[in-house]
PDB file of C-alpha atoms in Angstrom:
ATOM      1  CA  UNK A   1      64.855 107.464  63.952  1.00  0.00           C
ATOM      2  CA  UNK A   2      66.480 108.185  67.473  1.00  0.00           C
ATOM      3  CA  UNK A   3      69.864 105.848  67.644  1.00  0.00           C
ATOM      4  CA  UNK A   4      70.391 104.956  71.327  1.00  0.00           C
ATOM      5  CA  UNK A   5      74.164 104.477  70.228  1.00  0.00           C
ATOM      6  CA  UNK A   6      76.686 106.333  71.951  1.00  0.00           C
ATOM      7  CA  UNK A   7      80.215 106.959  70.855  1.00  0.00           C
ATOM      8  CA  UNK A   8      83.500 107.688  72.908  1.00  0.00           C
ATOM      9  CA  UNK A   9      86.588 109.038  71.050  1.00  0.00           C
ATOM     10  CA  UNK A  10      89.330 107.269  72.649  1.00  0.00           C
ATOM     11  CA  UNK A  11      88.185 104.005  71.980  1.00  0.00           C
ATOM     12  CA  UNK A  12      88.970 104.237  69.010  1.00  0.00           C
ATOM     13  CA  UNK A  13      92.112 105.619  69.709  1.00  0.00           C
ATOM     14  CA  UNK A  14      92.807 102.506  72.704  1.00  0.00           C
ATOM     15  CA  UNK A  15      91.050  99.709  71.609  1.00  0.00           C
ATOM     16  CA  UNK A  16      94.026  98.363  69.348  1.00  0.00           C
ATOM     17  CA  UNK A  17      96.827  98.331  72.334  1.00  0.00           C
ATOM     18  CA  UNK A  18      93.751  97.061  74.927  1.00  0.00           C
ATOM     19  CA  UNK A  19      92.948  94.130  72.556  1.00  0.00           C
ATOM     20  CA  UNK A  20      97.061  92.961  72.028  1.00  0.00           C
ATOM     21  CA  UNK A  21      97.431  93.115  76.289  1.00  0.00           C
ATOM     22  CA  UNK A  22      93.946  91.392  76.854  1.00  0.00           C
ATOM     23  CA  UNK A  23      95.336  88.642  73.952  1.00  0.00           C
ATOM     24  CA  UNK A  24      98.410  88.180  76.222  1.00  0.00           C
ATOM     25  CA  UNK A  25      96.865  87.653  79.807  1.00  0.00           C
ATOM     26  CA  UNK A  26      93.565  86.164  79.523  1.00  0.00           C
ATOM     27  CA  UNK A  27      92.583  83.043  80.140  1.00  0.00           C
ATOM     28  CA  UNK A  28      92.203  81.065  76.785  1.00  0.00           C
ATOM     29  CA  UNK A  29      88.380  80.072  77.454  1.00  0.00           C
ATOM     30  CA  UNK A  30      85.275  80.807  79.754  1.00  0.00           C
ATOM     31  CA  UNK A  31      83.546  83.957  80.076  1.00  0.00           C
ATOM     32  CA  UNK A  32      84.888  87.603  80.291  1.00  0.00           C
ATOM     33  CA  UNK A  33      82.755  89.862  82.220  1.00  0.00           C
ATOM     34  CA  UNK A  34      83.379  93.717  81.711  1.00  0.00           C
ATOM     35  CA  UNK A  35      81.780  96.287  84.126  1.00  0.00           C
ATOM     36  CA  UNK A  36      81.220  99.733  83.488  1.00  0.00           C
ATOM     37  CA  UNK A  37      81.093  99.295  80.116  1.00  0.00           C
ATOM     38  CA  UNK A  38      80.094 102.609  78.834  1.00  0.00           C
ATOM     39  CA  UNK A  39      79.208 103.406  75.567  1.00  0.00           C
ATOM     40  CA  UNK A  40      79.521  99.165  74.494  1.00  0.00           C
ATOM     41  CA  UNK A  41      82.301  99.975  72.100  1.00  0.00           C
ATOM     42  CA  UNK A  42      84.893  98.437  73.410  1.00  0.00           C
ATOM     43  CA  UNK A  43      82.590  95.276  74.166  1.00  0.00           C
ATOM     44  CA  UNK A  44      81.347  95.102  70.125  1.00  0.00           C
ATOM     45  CA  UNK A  45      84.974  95.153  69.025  1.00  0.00           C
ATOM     46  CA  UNK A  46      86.898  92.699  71.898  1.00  0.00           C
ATOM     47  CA  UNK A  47      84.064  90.590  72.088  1.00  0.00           C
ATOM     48  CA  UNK A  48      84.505  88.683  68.266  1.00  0.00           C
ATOM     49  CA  UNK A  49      88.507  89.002  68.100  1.00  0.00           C
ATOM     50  CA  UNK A  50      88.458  87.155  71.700  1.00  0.00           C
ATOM     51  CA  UNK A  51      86.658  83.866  70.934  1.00  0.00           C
ATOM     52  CA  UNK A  52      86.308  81.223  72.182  1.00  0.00           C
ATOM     53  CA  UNK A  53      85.460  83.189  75.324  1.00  0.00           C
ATOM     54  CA  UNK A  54      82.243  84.515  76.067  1.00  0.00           C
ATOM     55  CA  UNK A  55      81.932  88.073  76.955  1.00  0.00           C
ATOM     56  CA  UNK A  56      78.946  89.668  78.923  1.00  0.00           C
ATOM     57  CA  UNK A  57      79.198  93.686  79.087  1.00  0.00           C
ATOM     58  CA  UNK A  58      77.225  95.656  81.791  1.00  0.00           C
ATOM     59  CA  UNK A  59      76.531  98.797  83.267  1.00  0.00           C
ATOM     60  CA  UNK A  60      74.872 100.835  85.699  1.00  0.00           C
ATOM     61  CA  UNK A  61      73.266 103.851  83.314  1.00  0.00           C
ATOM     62  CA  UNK A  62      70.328 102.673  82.193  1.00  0.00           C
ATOM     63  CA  UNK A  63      71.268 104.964  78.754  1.00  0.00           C
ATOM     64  CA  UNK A  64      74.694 103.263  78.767  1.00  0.00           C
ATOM     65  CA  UNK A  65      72.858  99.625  78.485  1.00  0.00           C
ATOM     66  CA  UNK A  66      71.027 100.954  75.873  1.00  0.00           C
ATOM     67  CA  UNK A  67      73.639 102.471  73.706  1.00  0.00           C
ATOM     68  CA  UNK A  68      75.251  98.796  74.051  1.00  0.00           C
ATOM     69  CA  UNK A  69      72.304  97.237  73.275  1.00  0.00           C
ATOM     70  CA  UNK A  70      72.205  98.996  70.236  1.00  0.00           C
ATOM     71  CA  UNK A  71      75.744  98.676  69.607  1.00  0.00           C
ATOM     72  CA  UNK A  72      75.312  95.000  69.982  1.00  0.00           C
ATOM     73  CA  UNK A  73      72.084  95.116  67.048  1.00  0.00           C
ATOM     74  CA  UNK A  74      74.485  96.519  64.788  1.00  0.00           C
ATOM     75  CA  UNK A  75      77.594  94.614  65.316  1.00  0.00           C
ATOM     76  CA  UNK A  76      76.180  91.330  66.525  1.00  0.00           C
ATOM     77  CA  UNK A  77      78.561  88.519  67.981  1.00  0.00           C
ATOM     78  CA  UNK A  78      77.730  84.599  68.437  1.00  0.00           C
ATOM     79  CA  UNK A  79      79.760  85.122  71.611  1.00  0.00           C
ATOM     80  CA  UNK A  80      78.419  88.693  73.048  1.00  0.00           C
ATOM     81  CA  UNK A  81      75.787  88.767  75.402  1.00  0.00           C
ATOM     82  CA  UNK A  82      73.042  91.018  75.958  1.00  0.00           C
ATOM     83  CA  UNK A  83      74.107  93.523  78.543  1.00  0.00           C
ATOM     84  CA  UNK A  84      72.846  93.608  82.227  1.00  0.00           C
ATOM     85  CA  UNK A  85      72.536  96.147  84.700  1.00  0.00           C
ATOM     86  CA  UNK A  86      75.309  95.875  87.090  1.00  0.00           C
ATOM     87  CA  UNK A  87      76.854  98.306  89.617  1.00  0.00           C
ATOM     88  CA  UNK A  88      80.156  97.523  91.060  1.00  0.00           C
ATOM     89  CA  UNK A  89      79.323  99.260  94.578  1.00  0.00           C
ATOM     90  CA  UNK A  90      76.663  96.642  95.196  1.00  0.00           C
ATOM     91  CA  UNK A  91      77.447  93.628  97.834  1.00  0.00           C
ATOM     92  CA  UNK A  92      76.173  91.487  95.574  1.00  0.00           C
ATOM     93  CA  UNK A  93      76.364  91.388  91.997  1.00  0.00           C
ATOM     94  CA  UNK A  94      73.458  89.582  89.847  1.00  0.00           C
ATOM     95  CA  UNK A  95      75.758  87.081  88.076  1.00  0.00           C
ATOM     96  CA  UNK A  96      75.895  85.777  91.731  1.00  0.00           C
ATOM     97  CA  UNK A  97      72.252  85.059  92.194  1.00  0.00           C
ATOM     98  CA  UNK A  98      69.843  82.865  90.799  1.00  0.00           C
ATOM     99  CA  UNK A  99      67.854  83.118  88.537  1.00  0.00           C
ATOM    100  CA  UNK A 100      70.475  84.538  86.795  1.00  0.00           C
ATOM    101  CA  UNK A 101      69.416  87.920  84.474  1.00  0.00           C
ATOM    102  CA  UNK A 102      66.785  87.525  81.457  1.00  0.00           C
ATOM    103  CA  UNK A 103      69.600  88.174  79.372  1.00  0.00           C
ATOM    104  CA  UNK A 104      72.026  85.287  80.459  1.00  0.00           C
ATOM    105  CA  UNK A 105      69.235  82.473  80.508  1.00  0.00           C
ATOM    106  CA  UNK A 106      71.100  80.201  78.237  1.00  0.00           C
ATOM    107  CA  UNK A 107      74.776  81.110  79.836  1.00  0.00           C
ATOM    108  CA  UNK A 108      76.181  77.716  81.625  1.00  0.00           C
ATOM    109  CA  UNK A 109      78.379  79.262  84.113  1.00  0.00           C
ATOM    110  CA  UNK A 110      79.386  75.650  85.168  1.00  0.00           C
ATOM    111  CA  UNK A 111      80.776  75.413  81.690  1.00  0.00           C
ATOM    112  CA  UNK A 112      81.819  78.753  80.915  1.00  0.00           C
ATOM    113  CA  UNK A 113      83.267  80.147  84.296  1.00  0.00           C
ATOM    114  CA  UNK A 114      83.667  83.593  84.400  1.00  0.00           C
ATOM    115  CA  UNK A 115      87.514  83.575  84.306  1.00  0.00           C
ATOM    116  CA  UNK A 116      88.484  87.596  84.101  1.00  0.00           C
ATOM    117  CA  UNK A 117      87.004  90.365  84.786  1.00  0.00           C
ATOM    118  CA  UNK A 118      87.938  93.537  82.322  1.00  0.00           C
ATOM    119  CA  UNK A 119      87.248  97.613  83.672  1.00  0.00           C
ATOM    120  CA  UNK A 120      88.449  99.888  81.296  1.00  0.00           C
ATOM    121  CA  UNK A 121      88.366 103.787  82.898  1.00  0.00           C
ATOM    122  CA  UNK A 122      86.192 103.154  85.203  1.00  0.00           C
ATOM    123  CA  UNK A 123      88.000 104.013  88.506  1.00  0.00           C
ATOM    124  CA  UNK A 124      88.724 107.345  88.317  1.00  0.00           C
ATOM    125  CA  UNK A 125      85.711 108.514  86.637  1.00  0.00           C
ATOM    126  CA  UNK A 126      83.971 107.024  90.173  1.00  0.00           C
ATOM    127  CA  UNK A 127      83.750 107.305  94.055  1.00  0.00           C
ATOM    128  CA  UNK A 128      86.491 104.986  95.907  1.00  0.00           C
ATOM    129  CA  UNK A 129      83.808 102.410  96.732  1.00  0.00           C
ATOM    130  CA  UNK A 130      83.720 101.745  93.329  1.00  0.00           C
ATOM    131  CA  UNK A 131      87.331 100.769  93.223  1.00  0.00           C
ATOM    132  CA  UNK A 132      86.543  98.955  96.087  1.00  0.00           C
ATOM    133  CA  UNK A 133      83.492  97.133  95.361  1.00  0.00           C
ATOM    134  CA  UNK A 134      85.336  95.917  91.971  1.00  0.00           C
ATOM    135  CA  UNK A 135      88.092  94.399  93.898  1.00  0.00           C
ATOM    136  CA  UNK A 136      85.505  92.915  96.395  1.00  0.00           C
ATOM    137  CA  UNK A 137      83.250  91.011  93.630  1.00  0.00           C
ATOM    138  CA  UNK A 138      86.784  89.867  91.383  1.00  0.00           C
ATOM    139  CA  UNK A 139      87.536  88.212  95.112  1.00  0.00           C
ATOM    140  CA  UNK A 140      84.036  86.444  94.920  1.00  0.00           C
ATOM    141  CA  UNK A 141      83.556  85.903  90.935  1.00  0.00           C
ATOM    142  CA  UNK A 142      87.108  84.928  89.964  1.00  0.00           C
ATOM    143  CA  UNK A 143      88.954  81.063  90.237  1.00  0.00           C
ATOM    144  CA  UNK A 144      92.417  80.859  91.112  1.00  0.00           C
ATOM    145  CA  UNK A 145      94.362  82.063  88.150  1.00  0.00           C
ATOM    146  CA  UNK A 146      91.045  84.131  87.339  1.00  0.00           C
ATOM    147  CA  UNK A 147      92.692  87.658  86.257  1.00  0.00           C
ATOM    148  CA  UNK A 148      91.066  91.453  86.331  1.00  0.00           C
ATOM    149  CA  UNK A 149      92.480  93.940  83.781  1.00  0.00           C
ATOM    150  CA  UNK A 150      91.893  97.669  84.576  1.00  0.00           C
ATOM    151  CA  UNK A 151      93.011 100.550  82.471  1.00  0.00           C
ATOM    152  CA  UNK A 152      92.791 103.651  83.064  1.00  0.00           C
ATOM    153  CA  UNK A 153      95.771 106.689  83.673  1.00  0.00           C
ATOM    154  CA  UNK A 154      97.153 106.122  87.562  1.00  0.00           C
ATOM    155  CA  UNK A 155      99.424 108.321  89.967  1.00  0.00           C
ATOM    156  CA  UNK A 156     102.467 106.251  91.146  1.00  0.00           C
ATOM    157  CA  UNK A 157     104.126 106.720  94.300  1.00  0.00           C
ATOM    158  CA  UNK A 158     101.746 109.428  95.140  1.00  0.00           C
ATOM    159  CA  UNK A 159     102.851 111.373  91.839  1.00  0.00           C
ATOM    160  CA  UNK A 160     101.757 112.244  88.485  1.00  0.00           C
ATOM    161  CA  UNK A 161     102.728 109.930  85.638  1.00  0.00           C
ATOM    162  CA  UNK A 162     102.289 113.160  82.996  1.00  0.00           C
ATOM    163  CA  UNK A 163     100.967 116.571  83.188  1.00  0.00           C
ATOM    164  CA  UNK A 164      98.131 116.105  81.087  1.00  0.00           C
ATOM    165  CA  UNK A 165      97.268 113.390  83.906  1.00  0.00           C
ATOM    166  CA  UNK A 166      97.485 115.747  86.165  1.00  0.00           C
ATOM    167  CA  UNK A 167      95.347 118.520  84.489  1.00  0.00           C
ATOM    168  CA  UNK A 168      92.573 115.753  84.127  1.00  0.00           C
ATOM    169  CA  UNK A 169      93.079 114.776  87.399  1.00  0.00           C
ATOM    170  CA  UNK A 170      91.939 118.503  88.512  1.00  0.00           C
ATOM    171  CA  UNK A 171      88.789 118.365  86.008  1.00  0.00           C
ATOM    172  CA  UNK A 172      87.550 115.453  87.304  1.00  0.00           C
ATOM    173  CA  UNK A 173      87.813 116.518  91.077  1.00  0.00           C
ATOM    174  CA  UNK A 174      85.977 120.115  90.032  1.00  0.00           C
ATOM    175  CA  UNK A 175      83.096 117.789  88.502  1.00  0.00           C
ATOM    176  CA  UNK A 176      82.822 115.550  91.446  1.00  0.00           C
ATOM    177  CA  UNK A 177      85.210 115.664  94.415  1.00  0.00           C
ATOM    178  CA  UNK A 178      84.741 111.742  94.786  1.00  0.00           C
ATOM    179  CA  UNK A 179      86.114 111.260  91.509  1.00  0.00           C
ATOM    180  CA  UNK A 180      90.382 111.315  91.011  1.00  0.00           C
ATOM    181  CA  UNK A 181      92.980 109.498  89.273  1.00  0.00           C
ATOM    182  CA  UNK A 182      94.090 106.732  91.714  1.00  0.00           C
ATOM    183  CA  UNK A 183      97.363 105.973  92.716  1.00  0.00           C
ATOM    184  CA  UNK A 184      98.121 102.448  91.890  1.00  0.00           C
ATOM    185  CA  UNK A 185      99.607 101.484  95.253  1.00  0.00           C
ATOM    186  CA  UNK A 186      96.394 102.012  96.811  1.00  0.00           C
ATOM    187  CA  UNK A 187      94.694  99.772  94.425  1.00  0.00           C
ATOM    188  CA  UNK A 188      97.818  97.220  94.984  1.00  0.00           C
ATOM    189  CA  UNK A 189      97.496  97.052  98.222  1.00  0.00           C
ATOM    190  CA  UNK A 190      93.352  96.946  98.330  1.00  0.00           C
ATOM    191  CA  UNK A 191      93.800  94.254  95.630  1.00  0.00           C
ATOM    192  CA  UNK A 192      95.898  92.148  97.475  1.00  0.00           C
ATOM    193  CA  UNK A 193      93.503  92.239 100.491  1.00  0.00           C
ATOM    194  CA  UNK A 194      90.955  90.266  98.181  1.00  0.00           C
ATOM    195  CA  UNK A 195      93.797  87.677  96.955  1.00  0.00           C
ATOM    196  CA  UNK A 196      94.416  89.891  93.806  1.00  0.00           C
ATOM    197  CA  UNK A 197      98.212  89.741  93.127  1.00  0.00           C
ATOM    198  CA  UNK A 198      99.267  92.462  91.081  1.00  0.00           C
ATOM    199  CA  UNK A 199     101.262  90.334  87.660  1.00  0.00           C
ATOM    200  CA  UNK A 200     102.306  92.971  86.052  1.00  0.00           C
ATOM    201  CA  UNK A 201     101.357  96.782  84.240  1.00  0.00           C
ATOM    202  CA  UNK A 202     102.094  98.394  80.820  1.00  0.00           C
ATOM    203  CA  UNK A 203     102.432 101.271  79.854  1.00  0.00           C
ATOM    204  CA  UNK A 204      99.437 102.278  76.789  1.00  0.00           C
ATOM    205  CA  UNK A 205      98.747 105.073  74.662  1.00  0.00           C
ATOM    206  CA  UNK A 206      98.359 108.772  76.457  1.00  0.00           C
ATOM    207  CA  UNK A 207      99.884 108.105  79.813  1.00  0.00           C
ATOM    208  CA  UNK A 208      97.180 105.045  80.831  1.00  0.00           C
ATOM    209  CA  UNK A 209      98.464 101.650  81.951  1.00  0.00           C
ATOM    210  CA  UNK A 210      96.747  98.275  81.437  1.00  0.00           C
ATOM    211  CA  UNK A 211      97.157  96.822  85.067  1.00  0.00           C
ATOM    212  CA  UNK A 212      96.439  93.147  85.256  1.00  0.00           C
ATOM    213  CA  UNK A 213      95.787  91.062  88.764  1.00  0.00           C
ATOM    214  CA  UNK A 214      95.725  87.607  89.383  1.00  0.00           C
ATOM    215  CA  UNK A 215      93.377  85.901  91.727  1.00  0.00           C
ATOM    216  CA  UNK A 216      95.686  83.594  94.520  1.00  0.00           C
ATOM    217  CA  UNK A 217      94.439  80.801  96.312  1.00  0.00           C
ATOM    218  CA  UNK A 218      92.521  81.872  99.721  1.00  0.00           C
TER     219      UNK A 218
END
């Protein structure tokens, strides 16, 4: 029987440190919305240690949704939605519309705001427009106090954080020359255009930070 599942090494390897930062900073209720997210993984194993909230994964690749699906089937959650097909470029993301997706029929956004938004290496493994359409829909989605959390490795102050960072920085610019490991002042500074306030980073396991924003008043 063909297993849709897909598995990605360094989760296993991150989840631990991602799940003690996303403890800290988010909000204590309302709904968690992750994009890009992959394999489904990460979502299977956040979503049950981070109840009360709600948690709705989503993706792009139709094979990604799948493997989450499947994930999902056999690791099911009370709190874990079904994942939908999202892509962070878009002007308009579907949790915006209405009818909202088949698989959120029985979400109550009016009591289960989405308060954060989670993208875990994502960015870099992306065009910019991706980085920027993220930062555009946490602007739109999030409340005040609503926070994003992005990990991923970063270059600060135009540098390098490690060599291996570097090294993989090279790889992923031979695969696609769109792709690149940002430097977090850019994202700052985008971020702050769309009333993100940067609240703080920290430093995780093989030279990636967990960078968290806050959403400001307009």
């Amino acid at each position: 029987m063909n297993d849709p599942r897909q598995f990605a090494p360094a989760t296993q390897r991150n989840r631990e440190p991602i799940l003690a930062v996303l403890s800290e900073v988010l909000p204590a209720s309302g709904t968690v919305l992750e994009i890009s997210s992959g394999t489904g993984e990460h979502a299977v194993f956040f979503a049950p240690r981070l109840r009360p909230r709600l948690w709705i994964p989503s993706d792009p690749n139709p094979m990604a949704r799948a493997s989450i699906a499947a994930w999902r089937e056999q690791c099911p959650a009370e709190n874990l939605y079904p994942p939908i097909a999202l892509d962070a470029c878009d002007p308009i993301w579907p949790l915006e519309q209405q009818p909202l997706p088949e698989a959120l029929q029985d979400l109550d956004l009016q009591q289960h705001p989405i308060r954060a938004i989670v993208n875990i290496n994502m960015i870099h493994i992306a065009p910019w427009r991706a980085c920027l359409g993220l930062l555009a829909g946490a602007k739109r989605l999030l409340p005040p106090k609503g926070i994003l959390y992005l990990y991923g490795p970063f270059k600060q102050a135009g540098n390098h954080t490690a060599p291996s960072n570097e090294a993989f920085d090279a790889s992923l610019q031979m695969q696609n020359p769109e792709w690149g490991v940002r430097n977090l002042e850019d994202v700052v500074a985008i971020a702050q255009t769309h009333h993100l306030a940067l609240v703080k980073t920290v430093a995780m396991p093989a030279n990636n930070l967990s960078v968290i924003f806050q959403r400001t008043q307009d």
